[in-house]
Amino acid sequence: MSRRRFENVATNSVASPESQCELCERHVRFVSRHHLIPREEGGRHGPTVALCQPCHSTVHLLLTNRELAKKYFSVEALREAEELQKYLHWVRRSRIEHISNRRRRR
């Protein structure tokens, strides 16, 4: 399995220092594309948002693909998700750029 590179969503190239995570709204060096409706739930060609690696990993750690498809299909809904409030409060005050992959094994 190949490793995904974190890319600038707008240009599909390595991100510049001015990239902004659409969830935590921090300025970070790298962002990745997050499918608002997961590909497994039919969102392969649907809208995506730019998320920093810590936010992307945490979203998938705390929410299932079914929950993402049914309740959190917009970045505004993700920002309001009760499961993410403690994390968002912490990460907005943090300077962290990368955390180890925290996705749970299924």
Short mmCIF file of N, CA, C and O in Angstrom, two decimals:
data_model
loop_
_atom_site.label_atom_id
_atom_site.label_comp_id
_atom_site.label_asym_id
_atom_site.label_seq_id
_atom_site.Cartn_x
_atom_site.Cartn_y
_atom_site.Cartn_z
N MET A 1 0.85 -1.17 0.00
CA MET A 1 0.00 0.00 0.00
C MET A 1 0.90 1.24 0.00
O MET A 1 1.83 1.34 0.77
N SER A 2 0.63 2.16 -0.85
CA SER A 2 1.44 3.36 -0.92
C SER A 2 1.00 4.37 0.14
O SER A 2 -0.13 4.38 0.57
N ARG A 3 1.91 5.20 0.54
CA ARG A 3 1.61 6.23 1.52
C ARG A 3 1.09 7.47 0.80
O ARG A 3 1.58 7.84 -0.26
N ARG A 4 0.08 8.09 1.39
CA ARG A 4 -0.46 9.32 0.82
C ARG A 4 0.41 10.49 1.23
O ARG A 4 0.88 10.57 2.35
N ARG A 5 0.61 11.39 0.32
CA ARG A 5 1.34 12.62 0.63
C ARG A 5 0.35 13.69 0.99
O ARG A 5 -0.73 13.76 0.44
N PHE A 6 0.73 14.54 1.93
CA PHE A 6 -0.12 15.66 2.28
C PHE A 6 0.10 16.73 1.22
O PHE A 6 1.23 17.08 0.91
N GLU A 7 -0.98 17.21 0.66
CA GLU A 7 -0.89 18.11 -0.48
C GLU A 7 -1.70 19.36 -0.24
O GLU A 7 -2.60 19.39 0.58
N ASN A 8 -1.39 20.37 -1.00
CA ASN A 8 -2.18 21.58 -1.01
C ASN A 8 -3.42 21.26 -1.84
O ASN A 8 -3.32 20.86 -2.99
N VAL A 9 -4.59 21.42 -1.25
CA VAL A 9 -5.82 21.04 -1.93
C VAL A 9 -6.04 21.85 -3.20
O VAL A 9 -6.50 21.33 -4.21
N ALA A 10 -5.70 23.12 -3.20
CA ALA A 10 -5.97 23.97 -4.35
C ALA A 10 -5.11 23.60 -5.55
O ALA A 10 -5.57 23.63 -6.68
N THR A 11 -3.85 23.25 -5.33
CA THR A 11 -2.95 23.04 -6.46
C THR A 11 -2.47 21.60 -6.60
O THR A 11 -1.76 21.30 -7.55
N ASN A 12 -2.80 20.73 -5.66
CA ASN A 12 -2.33 19.34 -5.69
C ASN A 12 -0.82 19.24 -5.64
O ASN A 12 -0.24 18.33 -6.20
N SER A 13 -0.15 20.18 -5.01
CA SER A 13 1.30 20.13 -4.86
C SER A 13 1.63 20.33 -3.39
O SER A 13 0.76 20.57 -2.58
N VAL A 14 2.91 20.25 -3.07
CA VAL A 14 3.33 20.44 -1.69
C VAL A 14 2.86 21.80 -1.21
O VAL A 14 2.97 22.80 -1.92
N ALA A 15 2.33 21.83 -0.02
CA ALA A 15 1.69 23.04 0.49
C ALA A 15 2.68 24.14 0.82
O ALA A 15 3.83 23.89 1.11
N SER A 16 2.18 25.35 0.80
CA SER A 16 2.98 26.51 1.17
C SER A 16 2.74 26.83 2.65
O SER A 16 1.82 26.31 3.26
N PRO A 17 3.54 27.72 3.23
CA PRO A 17 3.34 28.06 4.63
C PRO A 17 2.02 28.76 4.91
O PRO A 17 1.67 28.97 6.05
N GLU A 18 1.27 29.11 3.89
CA GLU A 18 0.03 29.85 4.08
C GLU A 18 -1.22 28.99 4.04
O GLU A 18 -2.32 29.50 4.02
N SER A 19 -1.08 27.66 4.04
CA SER A 19 -2.25 26.78 4.03
C SER A 19 -3.00 26.92 5.35
O SER A 19 -2.40 27.11 6.40
N GLN A 20 -4.31 26.78 5.28
CA GLN A 20 -5.12 26.89 6.49
C GLN A 20 -6.02 25.67 6.59
O GLN A 20 -6.68 25.29 5.63
N CYS A 21 -6.05 25.08 7.77
CA CYS A 21 -6.96 23.97 8.05
C CYS A 21 -8.36 24.54 8.17
O CYS A 21 -8.58 25.51 8.90
N GLU A 22 -9.31 23.96 7.47
CA GLU A 22 -10.67 24.48 7.49
C GLU A 22 -11.44 24.07 8.74
O GLU A 22 -12.50 24.63 9.00
N LEU A 23 -10.91 23.13 9.52
CA LEU A 23 -11.59 22.72 10.75
C LEU A 23 -11.10 23.54 11.95
O LEU A 23 -11.88 24.19 12.61
N CYS A 24 -9.81 23.51 12.21
CA CYS A 24 -9.29 24.23 13.37
C CYS A 24 -8.91 25.67 13.03
O CYS A 24 -8.64 26.47 13.92
N GLU A 25 -8.84 25.99 11.74
CA GLU A 25 -8.55 27.33 11.23
C GLU A 25 -7.15 27.82 11.57
O GLU A 25 -6.89 29.01 11.59
N ARG A 26 -6.23 26.88 11.81
CA ARG A 26 -4.83 27.26 12.05
C ARG A 26 -4.10 27.31 10.72
O ARG A 26 -4.45 26.63 9.76
N HIS A 27 -3.05 28.11 10.66
CA HIS A 27 -2.18 28.15 9.49
C HIS A 27 -1.11 27.09 9.69
O HIS A 27 -0.41 27.09 10.70
N VAL A 28 -1.02 26.17 8.73
CA VAL A 28 -0.09 25.04 8.82
C VAL A 28 0.65 24.88 7.50
O VAL A 28 0.26 25.47 6.48
N ARG A 29 1.71 24.10 7.51
CA ARG A 29 2.49 23.90 6.29
C ARG A 29 1.82 22.94 5.32
O ARG A 29 1.90 23.10 4.12
N PHE A 30 1.18 21.89 5.85
CA PHE A 30 0.60 20.86 4.98
C PHE A 30 -0.85 20.62 5.34
O PHE A 30 -1.21 20.62 6.51
N VAL A 31 -1.65 20.39 4.32
CA VAL A 31 -3.05 20.01 4.50
C VAL A 31 -3.32 18.81 3.60
O VAL A 31 -2.58 18.54 2.66
N SER A 32 -4.37 18.09 3.92
CA SER A 32 -4.79 16.97 3.09
C SER A 32 -6.27 17.11 2.80
O SER A 32 -6.98 17.83 3.51
N ARG A 33 -6.73 16.41 1.76
CA ARG A 33 -8.14 16.48 1.39
C ARG A 33 -8.95 15.50 2.23
O ARG A 33 -8.62 14.33 2.32
N HIS A 34 -10.02 16.00 2.81
CA HIS A 34 -10.95 15.17 3.56
C HIS A 34 -12.27 15.17 2.80
O HIS A 34 -12.83 16.24 2.54
N HIS A 35 -12.75 13.99 2.42
CA HIS A 35 -14.05 13.89 1.76
C HIS A 35 -15.13 14.10 2.80
O HIS A 35 -15.20 13.37 3.78
N LEU A 36 -15.96 15.10 2.61
CA LEU A 36 -17.02 15.38 3.58
C LEU A 36 -17.99 14.21 3.70
O LEU A 36 -18.46 13.90 4.79
N ILE A 37 -18.29 13.57 2.61
CA ILE A 37 -19.02 12.30 2.64
C ILE A 37 -17.98 11.25 2.26
O ILE A 37 -17.42 11.29 1.16
N PRO A 38 -17.65 10.34 3.18
CA PRO A 38 -16.59 9.37 2.92
C PRO A 38 -16.80 8.60 1.63
O PRO A 38 -17.93 8.32 1.22
N ARG A 39 -15.70 8.25 1.00
CA ARG A 39 -15.77 7.50 -0.26
C ARG A 39 -16.54 6.20 -0.09
O ARG A 39 -17.30 5.81 -0.97
N GLU A 40 -16.37 5.54 1.05
CA GLU A 40 -17.09 4.28 1.31
C GLU A 40 -18.60 4.48 1.38
O GLU A 40 -19.36 3.53 1.22
N GLU A 41 -19.03 5.70 1.64
CA GLU A 41 -20.46 6.00 1.77
C GLU A 41 -21.00 6.72 0.53
O GLU A 41 -22.04 7.34 0.57
N GLY A 42 -20.26 6.68 -0.57
CA GLY A 42 -20.73 7.24 -1.82
C GLY A 42 -20.23 8.64 -2.14
O GLY A 42 -20.73 9.28 -3.06
N GLY A 43 -19.24 9.14 -1.43
CA GLY A 43 -18.77 10.50 -1.64
C GLY A 43 -17.48 10.63 -2.43
O GLY A 43 -16.78 11.61 -2.32
N ARG A 44 -17.19 9.63 -3.25
CA ARG A 44 -15.93 9.62 -4.00
C ARG A 44 -15.71 10.90 -4.81
O ARG A 44 -14.62 11.43 -4.86
N HIS A 45 -16.74 11.39 -5.44
CA HIS A 45 -16.60 12.59 -6.27
C HIS A 45 -17.28 13.80 -5.63
O HIS A 45 -17.53 14.80 -6.30
N GLY A 46 -17.52 13.70 -4.34
CA GLY A 46 -18.19 14.79 -3.62
C GLY A 46 -17.22 15.86 -3.16
O GLY A 46 -16.03 15.82 -3.46
N PRO A 47 -17.72 16.81 -2.40
CA PRO A 47 -16.89 17.92 -1.95
C PRO A 47 -15.84 17.48 -0.93
O PRO A 47 -16.03 16.53 -0.18
N THR A 48 -14.70 18.18 -0.95
CA THR A 48 -13.63 17.93 0.00
C THR A 48 -13.26 19.24 0.68
O THR A 48 -13.57 20.32 0.18
N VAL A 49 -12.60 19.11 1.84
CA VAL A 49 -12.08 20.28 2.55
C VAL A 49 -10.63 20.01 2.92
O VAL A 49 -10.20 18.86 2.99
N ALA A 50 -9.88 21.08 3.13
CA ALA A 50 -8.48 20.98 3.50
C ALA A 50 -8.36 20.89 5.01
O ALA A 50 -8.81 21.78 5.73
N LEU A 51 -7.78 19.78 5.49
CA LEU A 51 -7.57 19.59 6.93
C LEU A 51 -6.10 19.34 7.21
O LEU A 51 -5.42 18.66 6.43
N CYS A 52 -5.63 19.86 8.34
CA CYS A 52 -4.28 19.54 8.77
C CYS A 52 -4.26 18.08 9.21
O CYS A 52 -5.29 17.48 9.50
N GLN A 53 -3.09 17.49 9.28
CA GLN A 53 -2.97 16.08 9.61
C GLN A 53 -3.55 15.76 10.99
O GLN A 53 -4.29 14.77 11.12
N PRO A 54 -3.29 16.55 12.04
CA PRO A 54 -3.89 16.22 13.34
C PRO A 54 -5.42 16.22 13.30
O PRO A 54 -6.05 15.31 13.85
N CYS A 55 -6.02 17.18 12.63
CA CYS A 55 -7.48 17.23 12.54
C CYS A 55 -8.02 16.05 11.74
O CYS A 55 -9.00 15.42 12.13
N HIS A 56 -7.38 15.74 10.61
CA HIS A 56 -7.85 14.65 9.76
C HIS A 56 -7.81 13.33 10.52
O HIS A 56 -8.78 12.55 10.52
N SER A 57 -6.71 13.06 11.21
CA SER A 57 -6.59 11.82 11.98
C SER A 57 -7.62 11.76 13.10
O SER A 57 -8.23 10.72 13.34
N THR A 58 -7.84 12.87 13.78
CA THR A 58 -8.76 12.89 14.90
C THR A 58 -10.20 12.72 14.44
O THR A 58 -10.98 12.02 15.10
N VAL A 59 -10.56 13.33 13.34
CA VAL A 59 -11.93 13.17 12.81
C VAL A 59 -12.21 11.69 12.57
O VAL A 59 -13.25 11.16 12.97
N HIS A 60 -11.25 10.99 11.94
CA HIS A 60 -11.47 9.58 11.64
C HIS A 60 -11.31 8.69 12.87
O HIS A 60 -11.84 7.57 12.89
N LEU A 61 -10.64 9.17 13.88
CA LEU A 61 -10.52 8.42 15.13
C LEU A 61 -11.82 8.46 15.92
O LEU A 61 -12.28 7.45 16.46
N LEU A 62 -12.44 9.62 15.97
CA LEU A 62 -13.59 9.83 16.84
C LEU A 62 -14.95 9.61 16.17
O LEU A 62 -15.95 9.42 16.86
N LEU A 63 -15.00 9.65 14.85
CA LEU A 63 -16.28 9.52 14.14
C LEU A 63 -16.21 8.41 13.11
O LEU A 63 -15.21 8.27 12.41
N THR A 64 -17.28 7.65 12.99
CA THR A 64 -17.32 6.59 11.97
C THR A 64 -17.68 7.20 10.62
O THR A 64 -18.21 8.31 10.54
N ASN A 65 -17.41 6.46 9.57
CA ASN A 65 -17.76 6.93 8.22
C ASN A 65 -19.27 7.13 8.09
O ASN A 65 -19.72 8.06 7.43
N ARG A 66 -20.04 6.27 8.71
CA ARG A 66 -21.50 6.41 8.65
C ARG A 66 -21.94 7.71 9.33
O ARG A 66 -22.79 8.43 8.83
N GLU A 67 -21.35 8.04 10.50
CA GLU A 67 -21.68 9.28 11.19
C GLU A 67 -21.28 10.49 10.35
O GLU A 67 -22.02 11.46 10.26
N LEU A 68 -20.10 10.40 9.73
CA LEU A 68 -19.65 11.51 8.88
C LEU A 68 -20.62 11.73 7.72
O LEU A 68 -20.93 12.87 7.39
N ALA A 69 -21.10 10.66 7.12
CA ALA A 69 -22.01 10.79 5.97
C ALA A 69 -23.38 11.31 6.37
O ALA A 69 -23.97 12.12 5.66
N LYS A 70 -23.89 10.88 7.53
CA LYS A 70 -25.26 11.23 7.90
C LYS A 70 -25.37 12.54 8.67
O LYS A 70 -26.34 13.28 8.49
N LYS A 71 -24.41 12.84 9.56
CA LYS A 71 -24.55 14.00 10.43
C LYS A 71 -23.53 15.10 10.19
O LYS A 71 -23.81 16.27 10.43
N TYR A 72 -22.35 14.77 9.71
CA TYR A 72 -21.26 15.74 9.64
C TYR A 72 -20.74 15.91 8.22
O TYR A 72 -19.57 15.79 7.95
N PHE A 73 -21.65 16.21 7.30
CA PHE A 73 -21.30 16.32 5.87
C PHE A 73 -20.95 17.73 5.45
O PHE A 73 -20.88 18.03 4.27
N SER A 74 -20.69 18.61 6.42
CA SER A 74 -20.18 19.95 6.11
C SER A 74 -19.13 20.31 7.16
O SER A 74 -19.14 19.76 8.26
N VAL A 75 -18.25 21.23 6.82
CA VAL A 75 -17.22 21.62 7.78
C VAL A 75 -17.84 22.33 8.97
O VAL A 75 -17.36 22.21 10.11
N GLU A 76 -18.95 23.04 8.77
CA GLU A 76 -19.64 23.70 9.88
C GLU A 76 -20.19 22.66 10.86
O GLU A 76 -20.09 22.83 12.08
N ALA A 77 -20.76 21.59 10.33
CA ALA A 77 -21.28 20.52 11.19
C ALA A 77 -20.14 19.83 11.95
O ALA A 77 -20.29 19.50 13.13
N LEU A 78 -19.00 19.65 11.29
CA LEU A 78 -17.85 19.05 11.98
C LEU A 78 -17.38 19.94 13.13
O LEU A 78 -17.04 19.45 14.20
N ARG A 79 -17.34 21.26 12.90
CA ARG A 79 -16.91 22.19 13.96
C ARG A 79 -17.84 22.13 15.17
O ARG A 79 -17.42 22.39 16.28
N GLU A 80 -19.11 21.79 14.95
CA GLU A 80 -20.09 21.74 16.03
C GLU A 80 -20.21 20.35 16.67
O GLU A 80 -20.91 20.21 17.66
N ALA A 81 -19.52 19.35 16.13
CA ALA A 81 -19.63 17.98 16.64
C ALA A 81 -19.18 17.92 18.09
O ALA A 81 -18.08 18.35 18.43
N GLU A 82 -20.04 17.40 18.94
CA GLU A 82 -19.73 17.29 20.37
C GLU A 82 -18.46 16.47 20.61
O GLU A 82 -17.66 16.79 21.48
N GLU A 83 -18.26 15.43 19.80
CA GLU A 83 -17.10 14.55 19.96
C GLU A 83 -15.77 15.27 19.71
O GLU A 83 -14.73 14.84 20.20
N LEU A 84 -15.79 16.37 18.96
CA LEU A 84 -14.56 17.08 18.59
C LEU A 84 -14.29 18.32 19.43
O LEU A 84 -13.23 18.94 19.28
N GLN A 85 -15.20 18.72 20.29
CA GLN A 85 -15.05 19.99 21.01
C GLN A 85 -13.81 20.07 21.88
O GLN A 85 -13.07 21.05 21.84
N LYS A 86 -13.54 19.04 22.65
CA LYS A 86 -12.37 19.03 23.53
C LYS A 86 -11.09 19.08 22.69
O LYS A 86 -10.16 19.82 23.01
N TYR A 87 -11.05 18.28 21.62
CA TYR A 87 -9.89 18.28 20.73
C TYR A 87 -9.67 19.65 20.10
O TYR A 87 -8.56 20.18 20.09
N LEU A 88 -10.74 20.26 19.55
CA LEU A 88 -10.60 21.56 18.89
C LEU A 88 -10.13 22.64 19.86
O LEU A 88 -9.31 23.49 19.49
N HIS A 89 -10.61 22.60 21.07
CA HIS A 89 -10.17 23.56 22.08
C HIS A 89 -8.66 23.41 22.31
O HIS A 89 -7.94 24.41 22.39
N TRP A 90 -8.19 22.17 22.37
CA TRP A 90 -6.76 21.92 22.59
C TRP A 90 -5.92 22.32 21.37
O TRP A 90 -4.93 23.01 21.49
N VAL A 91 -6.31 21.87 20.17
CA VAL A 91 -5.47 22.06 18.99
C VAL A 91 -5.38 23.53 18.57
O VAL A 91 -4.36 23.95 18.05
N ARG A 92 -6.41 24.30 18.82
CA ARG A 92 -6.36 25.72 18.44
C ARG A 92 -5.32 26.48 19.24
O ARG A 92 -4.83 27.51 18.80
N ARG A 93 -4.98 25.98 20.43
CA ARG A 93 -3.95 26.63 21.25
C ARG A 93 -2.58 25.99 21.04
O ARG A 93 -1.61 26.43 21.62
N SER A 94 -2.50 24.99 20.21
CA SER A 94 -1.28 24.22 20.02
C SER A 94 -0.55 24.63 18.74
O SER A 94 -1.15 25.13 17.81
N ARG A 95 0.74 24.35 18.71
CA ARG A 95 1.52 24.61 17.50
C ARG A 95 1.88 23.31 16.80
O ARG A 95 2.72 23.29 15.92
N ILE A 96 1.24 22.25 17.18
CA ILE A 96 1.56 20.92 16.64
C ILE A 96 1.23 20.83 15.15
O ILE A 96 0.22 21.33 14.70
N GLU A 97 2.13 20.22 14.38
CA GLU A 97 1.94 20.06 12.94
C GLU A 97 1.62 18.62 12.57
O GLU A 97 1.00 18.35 11.57
N HIS A 98 2.10 17.67 13.39
CA HIS A 98 1.94 16.27 13.04
C HIS A 98 1.77 15.45 14.31
O HIS A 98 2.44 15.69 15.30
N ILE A 99 0.87 14.50 14.28
CA ILE A 99 0.75 13.52 15.35
C ILE A 99 0.76 12.15 14.71
O ILE A 99 0.43 12.00 13.53
N SER A 100 1.18 11.16 15.47
CA SER A 100 1.23 9.82 14.90
C SER A 100 -0.17 9.38 14.49
O SER A 100 -1.16 9.87 15.02
N ASN A 101 -0.23 8.47 13.55
CA ASN A 101 -1.52 8.01 13.05
C ASN A 101 -2.31 7.39 14.20
O ASN A 101 -1.91 6.41 14.78
N ARG A 102 -3.43 8.00 14.51
CA ARG A 102 -4.22 7.57 15.65
C ARG A 102 -5.48 6.84 15.25
O ARG A 102 -6.34 6.58 16.07
N ARG A 103 -5.60 6.48 13.99
CA ARG A 103 -6.80 5.79 13.55
C ARG A 103 -6.85 4.41 14.20
O ARG A 103 -5.86 3.70 14.25
N ARG A 104 -8.02 4.06 14.67
CA ARG A 104 -8.16 2.77 15.32
C ARG A 104 -8.21 1.66 14.29
O ARG A 104 -8.66 1.84 13.17
N ARG A 105 -7.73 0.53 14.70
CA ARG A 105 -7.76 -0.64 13.81
C ARG A 105 -9.15 -1.26 13.86
O ARG A 105 -9.74 -1.37 14.91
N ARG A 106 -9.66 -1.66 12.71
CA ARG A 106 -11.02 -2.23 12.66
C ARG A 106 -10.95 -3.70 12.38
O ARG A 106 -10.16 -4.22 11.78
#
